[in-house]
Amino acid sequence: MASIIDICNIALSELGNKAQVVSISPPDGTVEADLCARFYPVARDEMLEFGDWTFARKRATLAQLATNPSTLWAYAYAKPSDCLVTRRILSGVNEFKENDSADFDVEGDIILTDRADAVLIYTATSNDPTKYPPSFVTTVGYKLGAFLAGPIIRGEAGTNAAQALHKLAKTSATEALSTD
């Protein structure tokens, strides 16, 4: 089970940085900890957005809003507060299949659909790294390393390292999702 600090130190090691952070909340006083505190949530959320990870998947019966701002959709629902990405609304067409989705649209914090009593499958913000599979830890480490490369390495070398790590993060995420 990895910790946020483990992921930060993985990212730093990808940059060839020998520094090890001890805390990012609050930062331990090092430049690396300050940068990790700033970029870790962005890297994590970007990788969560990338795919329908099972450890971050949730379902919720949506709360219907009293006022529907749309004239095109029959129902308006509040998006769950921990919803990072809406994935699908269960269509109810086949009770044994959850991969199909009723049509829907998202406008800010409102989910619009023609489905009554809508059940949403979504990717939630996941703040507990002990729930992350090892492949996701690696993926976030690469993505965080990409964000850290510019401020830590700087110049053209930092830009090149960032580009390479962004590509590695995408490849790693694609591979990780195939086994998730």
Coordinates of C-alpha atoms in Angstrom, one line a residue:
M1 CA 0.0 0.0 0.0
A2 CA 1.5 3.3 -1.1
S3 CA 1.1 6.6 0.5
I4 CA 1.0 10.1 -1.0
I5 CA 4.6 10.5 0.2
D6 CA 5.6 7.3 -1.6
I7 CA 4.1 8.6 -4.9
C8 CA 5.9 12.0 -4.5
N9 CA 9.2 10.2 -3.9
I10 CA 8.6 8.0 -6.9
A11 CA 8.0 11.1 -9.0
L12 CA 11.2 12.7 -7.7
S13 CA 13.2 9.6 -8.4
E14 CA 11.9 9.6 -12.0
L15 CA 13.6 13.0 -12.3
G16 CA 16.9 11.7 -10.9
N17 CA 16.3 13.8 -7.8
K18 CA 17.9 12.4 -4.7
A19 CA 15.7 14.5 -2.3
Q20 CA 13.0 12.7 -0.4
V21 CA 10.0 14.5 0.9
V22 CA 8.7 13.6 4.4
S23 CA 5.4 15.6 4.4
I24 CA 3.4 17.6 1.9
S25 CA 0.5 18.4 4.2
P26 CA 1.9 20.6 5.6
P27 CA 5.0 20.7 3.3
D28 CA 8.2 19.7 5.2
G29 CA 9.9 23.0 4.2
T30 CA 11.7 21.7 1.1
V31 CA 11.2 23.0 -2.4
E32 CA 10.3 19.5 -3.5
A33 CA 7.6 19.2 -0.8
D34 CA 6.1 22.5 -1.8
L35 CA 6.0 21.5 -5.4
C36 CA 4.5 18.0 -4.6
A37 CA 1.8 19.7 -2.5
R38 CA 0.9 21.9 -5.4
F39 CA 1.0 19.3 -8.2
Y40 CA 0.0 16.0 -6.6
P41 CA -3.8 16.6 -6.5
V42 CA -3.7 17.8 -10.2
A43 CA -1.7 14.7 -11.3
R44 CA -3.9 12.3 -9.3
D45 CA -7.1 13.8 -10.6
E46 CA -5.9 13.9 -14.2
M47 CA -5.1 10.2 -14.1
L48 CA -8.5 9.5 -12.4
E49 CA -10.2 11.3 -15.3
F50 CA -8.2 9.2 -17.8
G51 CA -10.3 6.1 -17.2
D52 CA -13.1 4.3 -15.4
W53 CA -10.9 2.9 -12.6
T54 CA -12.7 0.3 -10.5
F55 CA -11.3 1.5 -7.2
A56 CA -12.7 5.0 -7.8
R57 CA -16.0 4.0 -9.4
K58 CA -19.1 4.8 -7.5
R59 CA -22.9 4.7 -8.1
A60 CA -25.5 7.0 -6.8
T61 CA -29.2 7.4 -7.2
L62 CA -29.3 11.1 -8.3
A63 CA -31.3 13.7 -6.4
Q64 CA -33.8 15.4 -8.7
L65 CA -33.7 19.2 -8.8
A66 CA -36.9 21.1 -8.2
T67 CA -36.2 23.3 -11.3
N68 CA -35.1 21.9 -14.6
P69 CA -33.2 24.5 -16.6
S70 CA -33.5 22.5 -19.8
T71 CA -36.3 22.3 -22.3
L72 CA -34.7 19.3 -24.1
W73 CA -34.3 16.9 -21.2
A74 CA -37.1 15.6 -18.9
Y75 CA -35.1 15.5 -15.7
A76 CA -32.4 17.5 -14.0
Y77 CA -30.3 16.1 -11.2
A78 CA -27.6 17.4 -8.9
K79 CA -24.2 15.9 -9.6
P80 CA -22.7 14.2 -6.6
S81 CA -20.2 16.4 -4.7
D82 CA -17.4 13.9 -5.1
C83 CA -18.0 13.3 -8.8
L84 CA -14.9 13.9 -10.9
V85 CA -16.2 12.3 -14.1
T86 CA -19.7 11.2 -15.0
R87 CA -19.4 7.9 -16.8
R88 CA -22.9 6.6 -17.5
I89 CA -26.5 6.5 -16.4
L90 CA -27.9 3.1 -16.0
S91 CA -30.5 2.7 -18.8
G92 CA -32.4 -0.1 -17.2
V93 CA -32.9 -1.8 -20.6
N94 CA -31.0 -4.9 -19.5
E95 CA -30.8 -5.5 -15.8
F96 CA -27.8 -7.8 -16.2
K97 CA -25.8 -5.3 -18.2
E98 CA -24.4 -2.1 -16.7
N99 CA -22.2 -0.9 -19.6
D100 CA -25.1 0.6 -21.5
S101 CA -26.0 4.1 -20.8
A102 CA -29.1 6.3 -21.1
D103 CA -28.4 9.5 -22.9
F104 CA -27.4 12.4 -20.7
D105 CA -25.7 15.8 -20.6
V106 CA -23.8 17.6 -18.0
E107 CA -24.0 21.4 -17.4
G108 CA -21.8 22.4 -14.5
D109 CA -23.2 20.6 -11.4
I110 CA -26.4 19.5 -13.2
I111 CA -27.0 16.2 -14.9
L112 CA -29.7 16.2 -17.5
T113 CA -31.4 13.1 -18.8
D114 CA -34.7 11.6 -19.9
R115 CA -34.3 8.8 -17.3
A116 CA -36.5 8.9 -14.3
D117 CA -34.9 7.9 -11.0
A118 CA -31.5 8.0 -12.6
V119 CA -28.6 6.0 -11.2
L120 CA -25.2 7.4 -12.1
I121 CA -22.0 5.5 -12.4
Y122 CA -19.1 7.9 -12.0
T123 CA -15.4 8.3 -11.1
A124 CA -15.1 9.8 -7.7
T125 CA -12.2 11.9 -6.4
S126 CA -10.2 9.3 -4.6
N127 CA -8.0 10.7 -1.8
D128 CA -6.9 7.4 -0.2
P129 CA -3.8 6.1 -1.9
T130 CA -4.0 2.8 0.1
K131 CA -6.9 1.9 -2.3
Y132 CA -4.7 2.5 -5.4
P133 CA -3.5 -0.6 -7.3
P134 CA 0.3 -0.5 -7.8
S135 CA -0.1 0.3 -11.5
F136 CA -2.1 3.4 -10.7
V137 CA 0.6 4.5 -8.2
T138 CA 3.2 4.2 -10.9
T139 CA 0.9 6.1 -13.3
V140 CA 0.4 9.0 -10.9
G141 CA 4.2 9.0 -10.1
Y142 CA 4.9 9.5 -13.8
K143 CA 2.3 12.2 -14.2
L144 CA 3.5 14.0 -11.0
G145 CA 7.1 13.7 -12.3
A146 CA 6.0 15.4 -15.5
F147 CA 4.6 18.4 -13.6
L148 CA 7.7 18.6 -11.4
A149 CA 10.2 18.3 -14.2
G150 CA 9.9 22.0 -15.3
P151 CA 10.4 23.6 -11.9
I152 CA 13.0 21.1 -10.7
I153 CA 15.1 20.4 -13.8
R154 CA 14.4 23.6 -15.7
G155 CA 15.2 24.7 -19.2
E156 CA 15.1 22.5 -22.3
A157 CA 16.1 19.4 -20.2
G158 CA 13.1 20.0 -17.9
T159 CA 10.7 20.4 -20.9
N160 CA 12.0 17.2 -22.5
A161 CA 11.7 15.3 -19.2
A162 CA 8.2 16.6 -18.8
Q163 CA 7.1 15.5 -22.3
A164 CA 8.6 12.1 -21.8
L165 CA 7.0 11.6 -18.5
H166 CA 3.6 12.8 -19.8
K167 CA 3.9 10.1 -22.5
L168 CA 4.9 7.5 -19.9
A169 CA 1.9 8.4 -17.7
K170 CA -0.5 7.9 -20.6
T171 CA 1.1 4.6 -21.6
S172 CA 1.1 3.4 -18.0
A173 CA -2.5 4.4 -17.5
T174 CA -3.6 2.6 -20.7
E175 CA -1.8 -0.6 -19.6
A176 CA -3.1 -0.3 -16.0
L177 CA -6.7 0.1 -17.2
S178 CA -6.4 -3.0 -19.3
T179 CA -5.8 -5.0 -16.1
D180 CA -8.1 -3.0 -13.8

